PDB file of C-alpha atoms in Angstrom:
ATOM      1  CA  MET A   1     138.779 -22.904 -35.046  1.00  0.00           C
ATOM      2  CA  ALA A   2     138.658 -22.079 -38.733  1.00  0.00           C
ATOM      3  CA  ASP A   3     136.110 -23.687 -40.999  1.00  0.00           C
ATOM      4  CA  CYS A   4     137.543 -26.455 -43.176  1.00  0.00           C
ATOM      5  CA  ASP A   5     136.350 -29.323 -45.346  1.00  0.00           C
ATOM      6  CA  VAL A   6     139.189 -31.679 -44.451  1.00  0.00           C
ATOM      7  CA  LEU A   7     141.257 -31.881 -41.281  1.00  0.00           C
ATOM      8  CA  VAL A   8     144.653 -33.588 -41.551  1.00  0.00           C
ATOM      9  CA  ILE A   9     146.195 -34.657 -38.250  1.00  0.00           C
ATOM     10  CA  GLY A  10     149.987 -34.616 -38.379  1.00  0.00           C
ATOM     11  CA  ALA A  11     152.321 -32.783 -40.716  1.00  0.00           C
ATOM     12  CA  GLY A  12     154.620 -35.573 -41.806  1.00  0.00           C
ATOM     13  CA  HIS A  13     155.631 -35.646 -45.451  1.00  0.00           C
ATOM     14  CA  ASN A  14     152.868 -38.065 -46.446  1.00  0.00           C
ATOM     15  CA  ALA A  15     150.204 -36.004 -44.652  1.00  0.00           C
ATOM     16  CA  LEU A  16     151.467 -32.823 -46.310  1.00  0.00           C
ATOM     17  CA  VAL A  17     151.333 -34.418 -49.759  1.00  0.00           C
ATOM     18  CA  CYS A  18     147.812 -35.651 -49.049  1.00  0.00           C
ATOM     19  CA  ALA A  19     146.731 -32.213 -47.819  1.00  0.00           C
ATOM     20  CA  ALA A  20     148.224 -30.534 -50.892  1.00  0.00           C
ATOM     21  CA  TYR A  21     146.385 -32.837 -53.299  1.00  0.00           C
ATOM     22  CA  VAL A  22     143.104 -32.354 -51.403  1.00  0.00           C
ATOM     23  CA  ALA A  23     143.580 -28.564 -51.490  1.00  0.00           C
ATOM     24  CA  GLN A  24     144.427 -28.751 -55.192  1.00  0.00           C
ATOM     25  CA  ALA A  25     141.072 -30.504 -55.677  1.00  0.00           C
ATOM     26  CA  GLY A  26     139.358 -27.424 -54.267  1.00  0.00           C
ATOM     27  CA  TYR A  27     138.748 -28.346 -50.637  1.00  0.00           C
ATOM     28  CA  LYS A  28     139.592 -26.142 -47.652  1.00  0.00           C
ATOM     29  CA  VAL A  29     142.221 -28.065 -45.697  1.00  0.00           C
ATOM     30  CA  MET A  30     143.592 -27.581 -42.196  1.00  0.00           C
ATOM     31  CA  VAL A  31     146.746 -29.399 -41.064  1.00  0.00           C
ATOM     32  CA  LEU A  32     147.479 -29.750 -37.334  1.00  0.00           C
ATOM     33  CA  GLU A  33     150.904 -30.760 -35.999  1.00  0.00           C
ATOM     34  CA  ARG A  34     151.920 -31.193 -32.354  1.00  0.00           C
ATOM     35  CA  ARG A  35     155.653 -30.650 -32.894  1.00  0.00           C
ATOM     36  CA  HIS A  36     157.380 -27.316 -33.409  1.00  0.00           C
ATOM     37  CA  LYS A  37     158.196 -28.154 -37.041  1.00  0.00           C
ATOM     38  CA  VAL A  38     156.597 -29.994 -39.924  1.00  0.00           C
ATOM     39  CA  GLY A  39     158.018 -32.952 -41.826  1.00  0.00           C
ATOM     40  CA  GLY A  40     157.487 -35.871 -39.462  1.00  0.00           C
ATOM     41  CA  ALA A  41     160.412 -38.245 -39.826  1.00  0.00           C
ATOM     42  CA  VAL A  42     161.792 -36.246 -42.744  1.00  0.00           C
ATOM     43  CA  VAL A  43     163.508 -33.583 -40.650  1.00  0.00           C
ATOM     44  CA  THR A  44     167.107 -32.741 -39.983  1.00  0.00           C
ATOM     45  CA  GLU A  45     168.226 -31.867 -36.472  1.00  0.00           C
ATOM     46  CA  GLU A  46     171.532 -31.433 -34.661  1.00  0.00           C
ATOM     47  CA  ILE A  47     171.402 -34.227 -32.079  1.00  0.00           C
ATOM     48  CA  VAL A  48     175.180 -34.528 -31.656  1.00  0.00           C
ATOM     49  CA  PRO A  49     176.958 -31.162 -31.372  1.00  0.00           C
ATOM     50  CA  GLY A  50     178.306 -30.191 -34.784  1.00  0.00           C
ATOM     51  CA  PHE A  51     176.484 -32.946 -36.698  1.00  0.00           C
ATOM     52  CA  LYS A  52     173.063 -32.784 -38.335  1.00  0.00           C
ATOM     53  CA  PHE A  53     171.081 -35.962 -38.911  1.00  0.00           C
ATOM     54  CA  ASP A  54     168.035 -37.006 -40.891  1.00  0.00           C
ATOM     55  CA  LEU A  55     166.022 -38.417 -38.019  1.00  0.00           C
ATOM     56  CA  GLY A  56     164.054 -41.057 -39.839  1.00  0.00           C
ATOM     57  CA  GLY A  57     163.326 -40.372 -43.451  1.00  0.00           C
ATOM     58  CA  SER A  58     165.692 -42.505 -45.458  1.00  0.00           C
ATOM     59  CA  ALA A  59     163.457 -43.464 -48.382  1.00  0.00           C
ATOM     60  CA  HIS A  60     161.894 -40.060 -49.025  1.00  0.00           C
ATOM     61  CA  ILE A  61     164.097 -39.605 -52.097  1.00  0.00           C
ATOM     62  CA  LEU A  62     161.805 -42.103 -53.819  1.00  0.00           C
ATOM     63  CA  ILE A  63     159.478 -39.124 -54.273  1.00  0.00           C
ATOM     64  CA  ASN A  64     161.621 -38.334 -57.319  1.00  0.00           C
ATOM     65  CA  HIS A  65     160.204 -41.463 -58.987  1.00  0.00           C
ATOM     66  CA  THR A  66     156.601 -40.290 -58.603  1.00  0.00           C
ATOM     67  CA  PRO A  67     154.619 -37.434 -60.167  1.00  0.00           C
ATOM     68  CA  ILE A  68     154.342 -35.641 -56.794  1.00  0.00           C
ATOM     69  CA  VAL A  69     157.217 -33.162 -57.289  1.00  0.00           C
ATOM     70  CA  ARG A  70     155.853 -32.132 -60.676  1.00  0.00           C
ATOM     71  CA  ASP A  71     152.152 -32.203 -59.699  1.00  0.00           C
ATOM     72  CA  LEU A  72     152.653 -30.002 -56.652  1.00  0.00           C
ATOM     73  CA  GLU A  73     155.411 -27.842 -58.218  1.00  0.00           C
ATOM     74  CA  LEU A  74     157.564 -28.469 -55.148  1.00  0.00           C
ATOM     75  CA  GLU A  75     160.738 -27.024 -56.684  1.00  0.00           C
ATOM     76  CA  ARG A  76     158.857 -23.726 -57.017  1.00  0.00           C
ATOM     77  CA  TYR A  77     158.550 -23.760 -53.223  1.00  0.00           C
ATOM     78  CA  GLY A  78     162.212 -24.526 -52.620  1.00  0.00           C
ATOM     79  CA  LEU A  79     162.470 -28.322 -52.784  1.00  0.00           C
ATOM     80  CA  GLU A  80     166.022 -29.243 -53.651  1.00  0.00           C
ATOM     81  CA  TYR A  81     167.631 -32.641 -53.157  1.00  0.00           C
ATOM     82  CA  LEU A  82     171.327 -32.668 -52.358  1.00  0.00           C
ATOM     83  CA  ASP A  83     173.637 -35.603 -53.002  1.00  0.00           C
ATOM     84  CA  LEU A  84     175.140 -36.308 -49.611  1.00  0.00           C
ATOM     85  CA  ASP A  85     178.670 -37.389 -48.888  1.00  0.00           C
ATOM     86  CA  PRO A  86     179.076 -38.944 -46.398  1.00  0.00           C
ATOM     87  CA  LEU A  87     176.051 -41.161 -46.871  1.00  0.00           C
ATOM     88  CA  PHE A  88     175.912 -42.414 -43.286  1.00  0.00           C
ATOM     89  CA  PHE A  89     177.528 -41.394 -40.009  1.00  0.00           C
ATOM     90  CA  ALA A  90     177.185 -43.202 -36.673  1.00  0.00           C
ATOM     91  CA  PRO A  91     178.888 -41.694 -33.614  1.00  0.00           C
ATOM     92  CA  PHE A  92     179.685 -43.924 -30.641  1.00  0.00           C
ATOM     93  CA  PRO A  93     179.847 -42.961 -26.945  1.00  0.00           C
ATOM     94  CA  ASP A  94     183.629 -43.491 -26.848  1.00  0.00           C
ATOM     95  CA  GLY A  95     184.160 -40.752 -29.454  1.00  0.00           C
ATOM     96  CA  THR A  96     184.815 -43.056 -32.408  1.00  0.00           C
ATOM     97  CA  HIS A  97     182.503 -43.087 -35.385  1.00  0.00           C
ATOM     98  CA  PHE A  98     181.632 -45.144 -38.433  1.00  0.00           C
ATOM     99  CA  THR A  99     181.096 -43.381 -41.747  1.00  0.00           C
ATOM    100  CA  THR A 100     180.139 -44.590 -45.209  1.00  0.00           C
ATOM    101  CA  TRP A 101     181.048 -42.507 -48.231  1.00  0.00           C
ATOM    102  CA  ARG A 102     180.320 -42.554 -51.947  1.00  0.00           C
ATOM    103  CA  SER A 103     183.953 -43.581 -52.350  1.00  0.00           C
ATOM    104  CA  VAL A 104     184.569 -47.270 -51.647  1.00  0.00           C
ATOM    105  CA  ASP A 105     188.158 -46.440 -50.607  1.00  0.00           C
ATOM    106  CA  ARG A 106     187.025 -43.916 -47.989  1.00  0.00           C
ATOM    107  CA  THR A 107     184.358 -46.315 -46.703  1.00  0.00           C
ATOM    108  CA  CYS A 108     186.963 -49.070 -46.426  1.00  0.00           C
ATOM    109  CA  GLU A 109     189.191 -46.735 -44.392  1.00  0.00           C
ATOM    110  CA  SER A 110     186.317 -46.230 -41.974  1.00  0.00           C
ATOM    111  CA  ILE A 111     185.624 -49.969 -41.759  1.00  0.00           C
ATOM    112  CA  ALA A 112     189.338 -50.691 -41.306  1.00  0.00           C
ATOM    113  CA  SER A 113     189.451 -48.530 -38.192  1.00  0.00           C
ATOM    114  CA  PHE A 114     187.286 -51.250 -36.608  1.00  0.00           C
ATOM    115  CA  SER A 115     188.285 -54.322 -38.602  1.00  0.00           C
ATOM    116  CA  PRO A 116     190.882 -54.453 -41.402  1.00  0.00           C
ATOM    117  CA  ASP A 117     189.608 -57.906 -42.421  1.00  0.00           C
ATOM    118  CA  ASP A 118     186.062 -56.599 -42.847  1.00  0.00           C
ATOM    119  CA  ALA A 119     187.358 -53.665 -44.877  1.00  0.00           C
ATOM    120  CA  GLU A 120     189.075 -56.067 -47.268  1.00  0.00           C
ATOM    121  CA  ALA A 121     185.959 -58.243 -47.479  1.00  0.00           C
ATOM    122  CA  TYR A 122     183.841 -55.161 -48.228  1.00  0.00           C
ATOM    123  CA  ARG A 123     186.136 -54.109 -51.040  1.00  0.00           C
TER     124      ARG A 123
END
């Protein structure tokens, strides 16, 4: 195994940020991850055919309110945040689905497919 000053176990987004700051401070860092990809809960995978999902990271966009992106020059390495629409999609076993959109009207249409009264209340 390579010689390192700091060993980081796990390659989730918080561990990667930590490792980057430690490396920036001049230490030799090794990151070990058991999965086939890095990112921890902040990964996108196709778990329903034809639909990609963020598996767990829903608050990672808060990184934009910290100095991390600037400090680590993440845009230089390809970081780009996309404004999603739809915002949320939940498929059900019977083939129906619930979707929320940036548009209140479109979201209400989705709600109305389950409950017109709830769609009106949401509006």
